[in-house]
Coordinates of C-alpha atoms in Angstrom, one line a residue:
Chain A
M1 CA 130.9 106.5 83.1
K2 CA 129.0 104.8 85.7
V3 CA 125.7 104.9 86.0
I4 CA 125.1 103.5 89.9
E5 CA 127.8 104.6 92.3
S6 CA 127.4 102.9 95.6
R7 CA 130.0 104.3 98.9
G8 CA 129.9 102.6 102.3
L9 CA 125.9 101.7 102.0
G10 CA 124.9 100.3 105.1
K11 CA 121.4 99.6 106.2
G12 CA 119.8 97.5 109.1
F13 CA 116.5 95.8 109.9
S14 CA 116.1 95.3 113.9
K15 CA 118.9 93.2 114.9
V16 CA 119.9 92.1 111.0
V17 CA 122.5 94.2 109.4
A18 CA 121.9 93.7 105.7
L19 CA 124.3 96.2 104.1
D20 CA 127.2 96.7 105.8
G21 CA 129.4 98.8 104.0
L22 CA 128.8 97.9 100.3
S23 CA 130.8 99.7 97.8
F24 CA 131.0 99.1 94.1
G25 CA 129.8 100.7 90.7
V26 CA 127.7 99.7 87.7
E27 CA 129.4 101.5 84.2
S28 CA 126.7 102.7 81.5
G29 CA 125.8 99.9 78.9
A30 CA 127.0 96.8 80.8
I31 CA 125.1 94.4 81.9
T32 CA 126.5 93.5 85.5
G33 CA 125.4 90.4 87.5
L34 CA 124.9 91.0 91.1
I35 CA 125.7 87.8 92.9
G36 CA 125.4 86.3 96.3
P37 CA 123.5 83.9 98.1
N38 CA 120.7 84.1 99.5
G39 CA 120.7 86.9 102.5
A40 CA 123.8 88.4 100.9
G41 CA 121.5 91.9 100.9
K42 CA 121.1 92.1 97.3
T43 CA 117.2 92.7 97.2
T44 CA 118.2 95.6 99.9
A45 CA 120.8 97.2 98.0
I46 CA 118.6 96.9 95.2
K47 CA 115.6 98.5 96.9
I48 CA 117.9 101.6 97.8
M49 CA 119.0 102.0 94.0
L50 CA 115.3 101.8 93.3
G51 CA 114.6 104.8 95.8
L52 CA 112.5 102.6 97.9
L53 CA 114.6 102.2 101.0
R54 CA 116.4 104.8 102.7
P55 CA 120.1 104.1 103.6
D56 CA 121.1 104.0 107.4
E57 CA 124.7 104.7 106.4
G58 CA 126.9 105.8 103.0
S59 CA 125.3 107.2 99.7
V60 CA 124.2 105.5 96.7
L61 CA 124.0 107.7 93.7
V62 CA 122.2 106.9 90.4
F63 CA 122.7 108.9 87.2
G64 CA 124.6 111.3 89.9
E65 CA 121.4 111.7 92.0
R66 CA 120.3 110.3 95.4
P67 CA 117.4 108.1 94.7
W68 CA 115.2 108.2 97.8
G69 CA 111.8 110.2 96.9
N70 CA 113.1 111.3 93.7
A71 CA 110.9 110.9 91.0
R72 CA 113.6 112.0 87.9
I73 CA 115.4 108.8 88.6
A74 CA 112.1 106.4 88.3
E75 CA 112.0 108.2 84.9
R76 CA 115.2 106.8 83.4
V77 CA 115.3 103.7 85.5
G78 CA 113.1 100.4 84.6
A79 CA 112.7 98.4 87.6
V80 CA 111.8 94.6 88.2
L81 CA 110.9 93.5 91.8
E82 CA 111.7 90.1 93.2
K83 CA 108.3 88.9 93.3
P84 CA 106.4 91.3 90.9
H85 CA 103.4 92.7 92.1
F86 CA 100.8 94.4 90.2
P87 CA 96.9 94.8 90.6
F88 CA 96.3 91.5 90.0
G89 CA 92.2 92.3 89.4
M90 CA 93.5 94.5 86.4
K91 CA 93.8 93.4 82.7
V92 CA 97.1 93.3 81.1
E93 CA 96.9 95.8 78.5
D94 CA 95.0 98.1 80.4
Y95 CA 97.1 98.6 83.3
L96 CA 99.9 98.7 81.2
T97 CA 98.5 101.6 78.9
R98 CA 98.0 103.6 82.0
I99 CA 101.8 102.9 82.9
A100 CA 102.9 103.9 78.8
R101 CA 100.7 107.4 79.5
M102 CA 102.3 107.7 83.1
H103 CA 105.4 108.1 81.4
G104 CA 104.2 110.1 78.6
Y105 CA 103.8 107.6 75.6
P106 CA 101.1 106.8 73.6
P107 CA 98.7 104.0 74.9
S108 CA 99.4 102.0 71.5
K109 CA 103.1 101.6 72.8
A110 CA 101.4 99.4 75.4
L111 CA 100.4 96.4 72.8
D112 CA 103.3 96.7 70.8
D113 CA 105.7 96.1 74.0
L114 CA 103.3 92.8 74.6
R115 CA 103.4 92.0 71.0
R116 CA 107.5 92.0 71.1
V117 CA 107.7 89.2 74.1
G118 CA 104.6 87.4 72.7
L119 CA 101.8 88.4 75.3
D120 CA 99.4 90.2 72.7
Q121 CA 97.7 87.1 73.0
A122 CA 96.8 87.8 77.0
R123 CA 96.4 91.1 76.8
D124 CA 92.7 91.0 77.6
R125 CA 93.6 88.7 80.8
R126 CA 93.7 89.7 84.5
I127 CA 97.2 89.9 85.6
G128 CA 96.4 87.9 88.4
K129 CA 95.5 85.2 85.6
L130 CA 99.0 84.7 84.1
S131 CA 101.3 81.9 84.4
A132 CA 104.2 82.4 86.5
G133 CA 106.1 82.9 83.2
M134 CA 104.1 85.2 81.6
L135 CA 103.8 87.2 84.4
Q136 CA 107.7 87.3 84.8
K137 CA 107.7 88.7 81.0
F138 CA 104.9 90.7 81.8
A139 CA 107.1 92.2 84.7
L140 CA 110.2 92.7 82.6
V141 CA 107.8 94.7 79.7
H142 CA 106.6 96.5 82.5
A143 CA 110.1 98.1 83.4
L144 CA 110.7 98.7 79.9
I145 CA 107.6 100.6 78.9
N146 CA 109.5 104.2 79.7
E147 CA 112.2 102.8 77.6
P148 CA 114.6 103.2 80.3
E149 CA 118.6 103.7 80.2
L150 CA 118.9 101.5 83.2
V151 CA 117.0 98.3 84.3
V152 CA 117.5 97.0 87.9
A153 CA 116.2 93.7 88.3
D154 CA 115.8 91.3 91.1
E155 CA 115.8 88.0 90.5
P156 CA 114.2 88.0 87.0
T157 CA 114.0 84.5 86.1
S158 CA 113.6 83.0 89.3
N159 CA 110.9 80.1 89.4
L160 CA 110.8 80.2 85.6
D161 CA 111.5 77.2 83.4
P162 CA 114.3 76.8 81.6
Q163 CA 112.7 77.5 77.9
V164 CA 111.1 80.6 79.5
R165 CA 114.2 81.6 81.4
N166 CA 115.9 81.7 78.1
E167 CA 113.4 83.9 76.6
V168 CA 113.8 86.4 79.3
L169 CA 118.0 86.3 79.2
G170 CA 117.9 86.7 75.3
L171 CA 115.5 89.7 75.8
I172 CA 117.8 91.3 78.1
V173 CA 120.8 91.0 76.0
S174 CA 118.9 92.2 72.5
L175 CA 118.2 95.2 74.7
N176 CA 121.4 96.0 76.0
K177 CA 122.6 94.9 72.0
E178 CA 120.0 97.1 70.3
R179 CA 119.5 100.1 72.4
G180 CA 122.5 100.2 75.3
T181 CA 120.4 99.5 78.1
T182 CA 122.6 99.0 81.0
F183 CA 121.6 96.0 83.1
L184 CA 121.7 95.5 86.6
I185 CA 121.0 91.7 87.6
S186 CA 120.9 90.2 90.9
S187 CA 120.5 86.5 90.8
H188 CA 121.9 83.6 92.8
L189 CA 121.5 81.4 89.8
L190 CA 125.2 81.7 88.9
P191 CA 125.3 79.9 85.3
E192 CA 122.5 81.9 83.8
L193 CA 124.1 85.4 84.7
S194 CA 127.9 83.9 83.8
R195 CA 125.7 83.6 80.2
V196 CA 125.1 87.2 79.8
C197 CA 126.9 89.5 82.1
D198 CA 130.1 91.2 81.2
T199 CA 130.6 92.3 84.5
A200 CA 129.9 90.8 88.3
V201 CA 129.6 92.7 91.5
I202 CA 130.2 90.1 94.4
I203 CA 128.7 90.2 98.1
S204 CA 128.2 88.3 100.7
E205 CA 126.8 89.2 104.0
G206 CA 126.1 93.0 103.1
R207 CA 129.7 94.0 101.8
M208 CA 131.4 93.7 98.2
V209 CA 133.6 90.9 98.0
G210 CA 134.8 91.4 94.7
S211 CA 134.0 93.2 91.6
G212 CA 134.7 93.9 87.9
N213 CA 135.1 92.1 84.5
L214 CA 134.4 88.2 84.8
Q215 CA 137.6 87.7 83.1
D216 CA 139.7 89.5 85.3
L217 CA 137.5 88.6 88.4
Y218 CA 138.8 84.8 87.0
R219 CA 142.1 86.2 87.3
S220 CA 142.3 87.8 90.4
F221 CA 140.6 85.4 92.4
G222 CA 142.9 82.7 90.8
A223 CA 140.2 80.5 89.9
E224 CA 142.4 78.1 87.6
V225 CA 140.6 75.0 87.6
V226 CA 142.5 72.2 86.1
R227 CA 141.0 68.5 84.7
V228 CA 143.4 65.7 84.9
S229 CA 142.8 62.0 83.7
T230 CA 145.0 59.8 84.8
D231 CA 145.1 55.5 85.4
S232 CA 145.8 56.4 89.3
P233 CA 143.6 59.0 90.5
G234 CA 143.7 58.3 94.2
A235 CA 147.5 58.7 94.3
L236 CA 147.8 61.3 92.0
A237 CA 145.2 63.1 94.2
E238 CA 147.5 62.4 97.4
A239 CA 150.5 64.0 95.9
I240 CA 148.7 67.0 94.2
R241 CA 147.4 67.8 97.5
S242 CA 151.0 68.3 98.7
L243 CA 151.6 71.3 96.6
A244 CA 151.3 74.7 98.3
Y245 CA 149.6 76.6 95.9
V246 CA 146.6 73.9 95.4
V247 CA 143.0 74.6 96.8
S248 CA 141.4 71.5 96.4
V249 CA 141.4 68.3 94.5
E250 CA 138.3 66.7 93.9
V251 CA 138.5 62.8 92.2
S252 CA 135.7 61.7 89.9
G253 CA 136.5 58.4 88.1
E254 CA 139.6 58.3 86.5
N255 CA 139.5 62.3 86.6
L256 CA 140.8 65.0 89.1
V257 CA 139.5 68.7 89.5
V258 CA 142.7 70.4 90.7
E259 CA 141.8 74.2 91.8
T260 CA 144.8 76.5 92.4
N261 CA 145.0 79.4 94.1
R262 CA 145.5 83.0 92.9
E263 CA 149.2 82.6 94.1
A264 CA 149.8 79.8 91.4
A265 CA 151.6 80.9 88.2
E266 CA 149.5 79.3 85.3
G267 CA 152.3 77.1 84.0
Q268 CA 153.8 75.5 86.9
L269 CA 150.9 73.5 87.4
Y270 CA 151.5 71.8 83.8
L271 CA 155.1 71.1 85.0
D272 CA 154.4 69.7 88.4
I273 CA 151.5 67.6 87.5
P274 CA 153.6 65.1 85.3
R275 CA 156.7 65.5 87.6
L276 CA 153.8 64.1 90.6
A277 CA 152.6 61.5 88.3
A278 CA 156.2 60.0 87.5
Q279 CA 156.7 59.7 91.1
V280 CA 153.7 57.9 91.9
H281 CA 154.1 55.9 88.7
A282 CA 151.0 57.2 87.1
R283 CA 149.9 57.0 83.7
L284 CA 148.9 60.8 82.5
Y285 CA 146.1 60.6 79.8
G286 CA 145.6 64.2 79.5
I287 CA 145.6 67.5 81.1
E288 CA 143.2 70.4 80.0
S289 CA 142.7 73.9 81.5
K290 CA 138.7 73.9 82.3
N291 CA 137.2 77.8 82.8
A292 CA 135.8 78.1 86.7
S293 CA 132.4 78.6 86.6
L294 CA 130.7 81.6 88.1
E295 CA 129.7 79.6 91.0
E296 CA 133.1 78.8 91.6
L297 CA 134.4 82.5 91.4
F298 CA 131.8 83.3 93.9
R299 CA 132.9 80.5 96.6
K300 CA 136.5 81.8 96.1
A301 CA 135.8 85.4 96.3
V302 CA 133.9 84.8 99.9
S303 CA 136.3 82.8 100.7
S304 CA 139.1 85.1 100.3
D305 CA 137.2 87.8 102.1
Q306 CA 136.9 85.4 105.1
G307 CA 140.8 85.3 104.9
K308 CA 140.9 88.5 105.3
G309 CA 139.0 88.7 108.3
G310 CA 135.3 89.2 106.4
K311 CA 133.4 88.6 109.1
A312 CA 131.5 85.6 106.8
A313 CA 131.3 82.7 109.0
Chain B
M1 CA 111.1 98.6 73.8
S2 CA 109.5 99.7 70.3
S3 CA 111.7 98.7 67.7
Q4 CA 109.9 100.2 64.8
G5 CA 108.0 103.4 64.2
E6 CA 109.4 104.9 67.8
P7 CA 106.0 106.4 69.3
K8 CA 106.7 110.0 70.4
K9 CA 106.9 110.8 73.9
R10 CA 104.6 113.4 75.6
R11 CA 104.9 114.7 79.2
G12 CA 102.6 112.2 81.3
S13 CA 101.3 112.5 84.5
A14 CA 102.1 110.0 87.1
F15 CA 99.5 111.2 89.5
T16 CA 96.7 110.8 87.2
E17 CA 97.7 107.5 85.9
L18 CA 98.0 106.3 89.3
L19 CA 94.7 107.7 90.5
S20 CA 93.1 106.1 87.1
I21 CA 94.3 103.1 88.8
F22 CA 93.1 103.3 92.1
L23 CA 90.0 104.3 91.1
H24 CA 89.8 101.6 89.1
L25 CA 90.6 99.4 91.8
D26 CA 88.1 101.0 94.4
H27 CA 85.1 101.7 92.3
R28 CA 85.3 99.0 89.7
L29 CA 81.7 98.0 91.3
P30 CA 79.9 100.6 92.3
V31 CA 76.9 98.8 93.9
L32 CA 77.4 100.8 97.5
E33 CA 77.4 104.0 95.9
A34 CA 74.1 103.0 93.4
S35 CA 72.4 101.7 96.4
A36 CA 72.7 105.0 98.4
F37 CA 71.3 106.8 95.4
L38 CA 68.3 104.3 95.6
F39 CA 68.2 104.5 99.3
F40 CA 68.3 108.5 99.3
S41 CA 65.3 108.2 96.6
G42 CA 63.0 106.1 98.9
V43 CA 63.8 107.9 102.2
L44 CA 62.9 111.1 100.6
L45 CA 59.7 109.9 98.6
F46 CA 58.1 108.0 101.4
S47 CA 59.1 110.9 104.5
S48 CA 57.3 114.5 105.8
V49 CA 61.1 115.9 105.5
S50 CA 60.1 117.9 102.6
N51 CA 57.6 119.9 104.1
G52 CA 59.5 120.7 107.7
G53 CA 61.9 123.6 108.4
A54 CA 65.3 124.3 108.5
S55 CA 65.2 121.8 111.7
S56 CA 64.0 119.2 109.9
A57 CA 66.0 119.6 106.8
F58 CA 69.7 119.4 109.1
S59 CA 68.0 116.3 110.9
Y60 CA 67.1 114.7 107.6
M61 CA 71.0 114.9 106.6
A62 CA 73.0 114.6 109.7
G63 CA 70.7 111.9 111.7
P64 CA 69.8 111.6 115.0
G65 CA 73.5 111.5 117.1
G66 CA 75.3 111.3 113.7
L67 CA 73.7 108.3 112.6
S68 CA 72.5 109.2 109.4
L69 CA 72.4 106.7 106.4
T70 CA 75.2 108.6 104.9
S71 CA 76.6 108.5 107.6
L72 CA 76.8 104.7 107.7
I73 CA 77.1 104.3 103.9
L74 CA 80.3 105.7 103.7
V75 CA 81.9 104.7 106.7
V76 CA 81.3 101.0 104.9
L77 CA 82.6 102.2 101.9
I78 CA 85.4 104.1 102.7
L79 CA 86.6 101.3 105.0
K80 CA 86.3 99.2 102.5
N81 CA 88.2 101.0 100.4
L82 CA 91.1 101.6 103.1
A83 CA 91.3 97.9 103.8
S84 CA 90.9 96.6 100.4
G85 CA 92.9 99.6 98.7
W86 CA 95.6 100.1 101.3
G87 CA 95.7 97.1 103.5
N88 CA 96.2 94.8 99.7
D89 CA 98.9 97.1 98.7
F90 CA 101.1 96.8 101.7
E91 CA 99.9 93.0 102.5
K92 CA 100.7 91.8 98.8
G93 CA 103.2 94.5 98.2
T94 CA 102.0 95.9 95.2
M95 CA 102.8 99.6 96.7
Q96 CA 106.4 98.8 96.1
T97 CA 105.8 98.5 92.6
F98 CA 103.8 101.9 92.7
L99 CA 106.8 103.3 94.4
T100 CA 108.7 102.8 91.4
Y101 CA 106.5 105.0 89.2
P102 CA 108.0 108.8 88.7
L103 CA 106.1 110.5 91.6
S104 CA 106.7 111.6 94.9
R105 CA 105.7 109.0 98.0
G106 CA 103.0 112.4 98.9
K107 CA 101.8 112.3 95.8
A108 CA 101.3 108.7 95.7
F109 CA 99.6 109.3 99.1
L110 CA 97.2 111.8 98.2
A111 CA 96.0 109.4 94.7
R112 CA 95.4 106.8 97.2
L113 CA 93.6 109.4 99.6
V114 CA 91.9 110.9 97.0
S115 CA 90.2 107.6 95.5
S116 CA 89.7 105.8 98.8
L117 CA 88.3 108.7 100.7
F118 CA 87.3 112.0 99.0
V119 CA 86.0 110.0 95.7
P120 CA 83.2 108.6 98.0
L121 CA 82.7 111.9 99.6
G122 CA 82.1 113.1 96.2
L123 CA 79.7 110.6 95.4
M124 CA 77.6 110.5 98.2
T125 CA 77.4 114.4 97.9
L126 CA 76.1 114.1 94.5
A127 CA 74.0 111.2 95.5
Q128 CA 72.0 112.6 98.0
F129 CA 71.7 116.3 97.0
S130 CA 70.5 114.9 93.4
V131 CA 68.0 113.2 94.7
I132 CA 66.2 116.3 97.0
F133 CA 67.1 118.4 93.9
L134 CA 65.0 115.7 91.6
I135 CA 62.2 115.1 94.3
A136 CA 62.0 118.3 95.9
P137 CA 63.5 121.0 94.3
G138 CA 61.4 124.0 96.0
F139 CA 62.5 122.0 99.5
A140 CA 65.9 121.9 98.3
L141 CA 66.3 125.6 97.4
A142 CA 64.6 126.8 100.2
R143 CA 66.4 124.7 102.8
F144 CA 69.8 124.8 101.3
G145 CA 71.9 126.1 104.0
S146 CA 70.4 123.8 106.4
L147 CA 70.7 120.3 104.0
L148 CA 74.8 121.8 103.7
L149 CA 75.1 121.9 107.4
G150 CA 73.4 118.5 107.7
F151 CA 75.4 116.8 105.1
L152 CA 78.7 118.5 106.2
T153 CA 78.0 117.5 110.0
S154 CA 77.2 113.8 109.0
L155 CA 80.6 113.3 107.4
T156 CA 82.4 114.3 110.5
T157 CA 82.6 110.6 112.5
P158 CA 83.1 108.9 109.0
L159 CA 85.9 111.4 108.4
L160 CA 87.3 110.8 111.8
V161 CA 86.7 107.3 112.1
A162 CA 88.4 107.2 108.5
A163 CA 91.6 109.5 109.7
L164 CA 92.5 107.0 112.3
V165 CA 91.7 103.9 110.4
V166 CA 94.1 105.1 107.6
L167 CA 96.9 105.8 110.4
A168 CA 96.1 101.9 112.0
V169 CA 96.0 100.7 108.6
L170 CA 99.5 102.6 107.9
W171 CA 100.6 101.5 111.2
A172 CA 100.0 97.6 110.6
K173 CA 100.6 97.7 106.9
S174 CA 97.7 95.6 106.5
G175 CA 93.9 96.1 106.4
G176 CA 91.8 93.1 108.2
V177 CA 92.3 94.4 111.5
P178 CA 92.1 98.3 110.9
F179 CA 88.7 97.7 108.9
A180 CA 87.1 95.6 112.0
L181 CA 88.4 97.9 114.4
G182 CA 87.0 100.7 112.1
L183 CA 83.6 99.5 112.0
V184 CA 83.6 98.8 116.3
A185 CA 85.2 102.6 116.5
Y186 CA 82.3 104.3 114.5
F187 CA 79.4 102.6 116.6
M188 CA 81.6 102.8 119.4
M189 CA 82.0 106.3 119.3
L190 CA 78.4 107.0 118.4
I191 CA 77.5 105.1 121.5
F192 CA 79.9 106.3 123.9
L193 CA 79.3 109.9 122.8
A194 CA 75.9 109.6 123.5
F195 CA 76.4 108.2 126.8
L196 CA 78.9 111.0 127.5
F197 CA 76.3 113.8 126.8
S198 CA 73.3 112.4 129.0
V199 CA 76.7 112.5 131.7
G200 CA 77.4 115.6 130.7
S201 CA 74.1 117.0 130.5
S202 CA 72.5 115.7 133.6
G203 CA 75.3 116.3 136.0
G204 CA 76.1 119.6 134.4
Y205 CA 79.6 118.7 133.8
H206 CA 79.8 121.5 131.2
Y207 CA 83.4 121.0 129.6
V208 CA 81.9 117.5 128.8
V209 CA 79.3 118.6 127.0
W210 CA 81.3 121.2 125.0
A211 CA 84.2 118.3 124.8
V212 CA 81.2 115.9 122.7
F213 CA 79.9 118.9 120.4
F214 CA 83.4 119.1 119.4
L215 CA 83.8 115.4 118.7
N216 CA 80.3 115.0 117.3
P217 CA 78.9 118.7 116.1
V218 CA 75.4 117.0 115.4
Y219 CA 74.9 117.3 119.4
A220 CA 75.7 120.8 119.1
F221 CA 73.3 121.5 115.9
S222 CA 70.6 119.8 117.8
S223 CA 71.1 121.9 121.1
Y224 CA 71.0 125.0 118.7
F225 CA 67.9 123.9 117.1
N226 CA 66.3 122.5 119.8
N227 CA 65.5 126.2 120.9
Q228 CA 68.4 127.0 123.6
T229 CA 66.0 124.8 126.3
G230 CA 69.1 122.0 126.7
M231 CA 68.2 119.2 125.7
F232 CA 66.5 115.8 127.7
G233 CA 65.0 118.8 129.7
Y234 CA 68.5 119.3 131.0
N235 CA 70.6 122.7 131.5
T236 CA 72.7 121.8 128.9
P237 CA 74.8 124.6 127.5
V238 CA 73.3 125.7 124.0
P239 CA 75.5 126.7 121.3
T240 CA 75.3 129.9 119.2
Y241 CA 74.9 129.1 115.6
A242 CA 78.8 130.3 114.9
Q243 CA 79.7 128.4 117.8
A244 CA 78.2 125.3 115.9
V245 CA 80.0 126.3 113.2
E246 CA 83.4 126.9 114.8
L247 CA 82.7 123.5 116.0
L248 CA 82.2 121.6 112.9
A249 CA 85.1 123.8 111.3
A250 CA 87.4 122.2 114.4
N251 CA 86.0 118.9 114.0
L252 CA 86.6 118.8 110.2
L253 CA 90.2 120.3 110.6
L254 CA 91.2 117.6 113.3
S255 CA 90.4 114.9 110.5
L256 CA 92.2 116.8 108.2
A257 CA 95.3 117.3 110.6
L258 CA 95.1 113.6 111.3
L259 CA 95.3 112.9 107.3
A260 CA 98.0 115.1 107.4
V261 CA 99.9 112.5 110.4
G262 CA 98.9 109.9 107.6
A263 CA 101.0 111.2 104.9
L264 CA 103.5 111.7 107.0
L265 CA 103.3 108.0 108.2
F266 CA 103.0 106.8 105.1
V267 CA 107.1 108.2 104.2
K268 CA 107.9 106.7 107.5
R269 CA 106.4 103.0 106.6
T270 CA 107.6 102.7 103.1
E271 CA 111.0 103.8 104.2
A272 CA 111.8 100.3 105.0

C-alpha cells in the first residue's frame, strides 16, 4: 500500500522551476530515500507532501488525501524540516509537553520520549541553547511525539558529527522495525542513506529519474563495477576502454575500476578482461565485483535521464 | 515513541496548545502590562477626573485627540508582539513548524492574533477598569457608560494601526520595518487627523470633518460632548450621540475587516 502518491507534481518560484512533473510513490512500512543533489527539488517536494506548499500542477496524496490545508494528515505525519526551527526561548520539555498535549497525549510522554534519545538531561534547557546534534535529535523527537504512521524528514542528518549521525540513523531504523513507521528521508549524503533505506527515489532538476528497491535500481541502471588488479594498468585500461559496454575505467595504482552500462551482460566482462589482458601481455592478479555505491547509482540515473532527453545540463 | 506503558491518547486541542505557546512567547515578561496598571492607578489618584461628569469620564478614557495612555501602551505592546512574534515566526522559519501541526491555517492565524492583539486588549481593559473600580468605585458605577465608550474609542487608532501592521508583517514576512512603520503611522495618523480636522472645520469642508469623525471617533464624541457649538469656534458639523456611536462601530468594523483580509493574506503568504 502506498502512503504517498505523487503524480506530475509541478512547482515554480519566480523564474525557477523547482518541480517539473515529479511522480513517485512511497510504500507503507519502508524507509525510502529521496535522493538528489542540492537544488534537485527535494525540499520543495517534501514541503508539498507536508501541506506547507501548494503545487502549481499535478497532485500528491498522503494516506489518500491532499495534504494542503488538511489537519487530518498532520495527525498521522511527523515532520523533520530541513532547518529545524522552534521557539528558541522556550524550554525543551515545556515545549514538547504542549506538542504532546496538542496530539492528545499526557504531558509525561514528552519526558519519556526525551529520555529515549538521551535528551532528558537537557529538559530544562532553552531550545536555543541546544547543540546542533541535540537540536536535530529534538527535531526528531518532536516529529515522533504523536507516534505518526509516516515521518517525512528533510536532511535529518546534515551538519551532524558522525556519532550523532549514527544515533539518528539508528533511531530511524529501530522505529521502523519496532513500530513499522514509514520514513521518507531526503538527503544528499548518499552513503548514509544506503545504510538505512530499502527503496530510493532519485530526482534531478525536479523530475524523478529512477525509483524502486535499491537492488533493482542497481540492476536497472547497470551500475556493474568491477575492480581489476594487474601489473600493466595503463595498457589494460586502454584495451578495456575499447569495449562498447564500458562506461569508464579509472586507474588507481595497480587497480582499475571498470564501470559498465546496463546492456552489459554480467558474465561478459569476466570473459573479455582476461582476453584483453592476454592481448596486451598484462598479468591479472584478480577481478572482483564491487557493488556500486548509491552515489554511482545516482550518477548513472541522472546521466541516463539526460540521454533520454532530460533537461539536466 | 514510548516502548513501554503506552500513554493513553485523548483528543487534543491544537488551537489551545498553539495559543498557549504564543501566549508564553508574547507575554512571558509582562512588564508593559504591569506598568500600565501602575500608570493608570497613578493617573487616577492624582487627577480630579472622578469628580467630573460624563464628558470628563469620556475624556479620561479616550484622551485628547485619541492620544490616551491606554492607546499609547496598547500600540507599543501590540506592535512589539507583532514584530517580535509574527515577524520572527516568518524570519526564523518557526511558522513552518507551526504549520505542520494539526490545525488549519485560519486557526493558526487566529491563535497568533488572539495572543498578540486580543490578549493585550483584554489586559488593558482589565487594568483600566480594575483601577477605576478600586480607586473610584462610585464614579465608575455612575459613569460606566461614558467610561466604556471612552475606552472603546481609545482603542480605535491602535486597532486600525495594528490591523495595518498585521497586513504589512504578512506582506513583508518580517517584523522590523512594519514595527517602525506602525509607530510612525500611529503618531502621523493622530497629527494628520488633527490637521485635517482643523482644515475641515475652518474651511467648512463638512465631508472632511465627517471623514475624520470616522477615522478617529474621538473627534465625533468630543464634538458631541462639547455641546454642539462646534469646536474651536468654527461651524463644524456636530454628530448626534447615535451617529457618534455608529461612527465608532464603523471604525471598529473597518479594523476587523482589515484583520479578515489579513487572514486571507496569511493563507496566501504561507502558500509559498
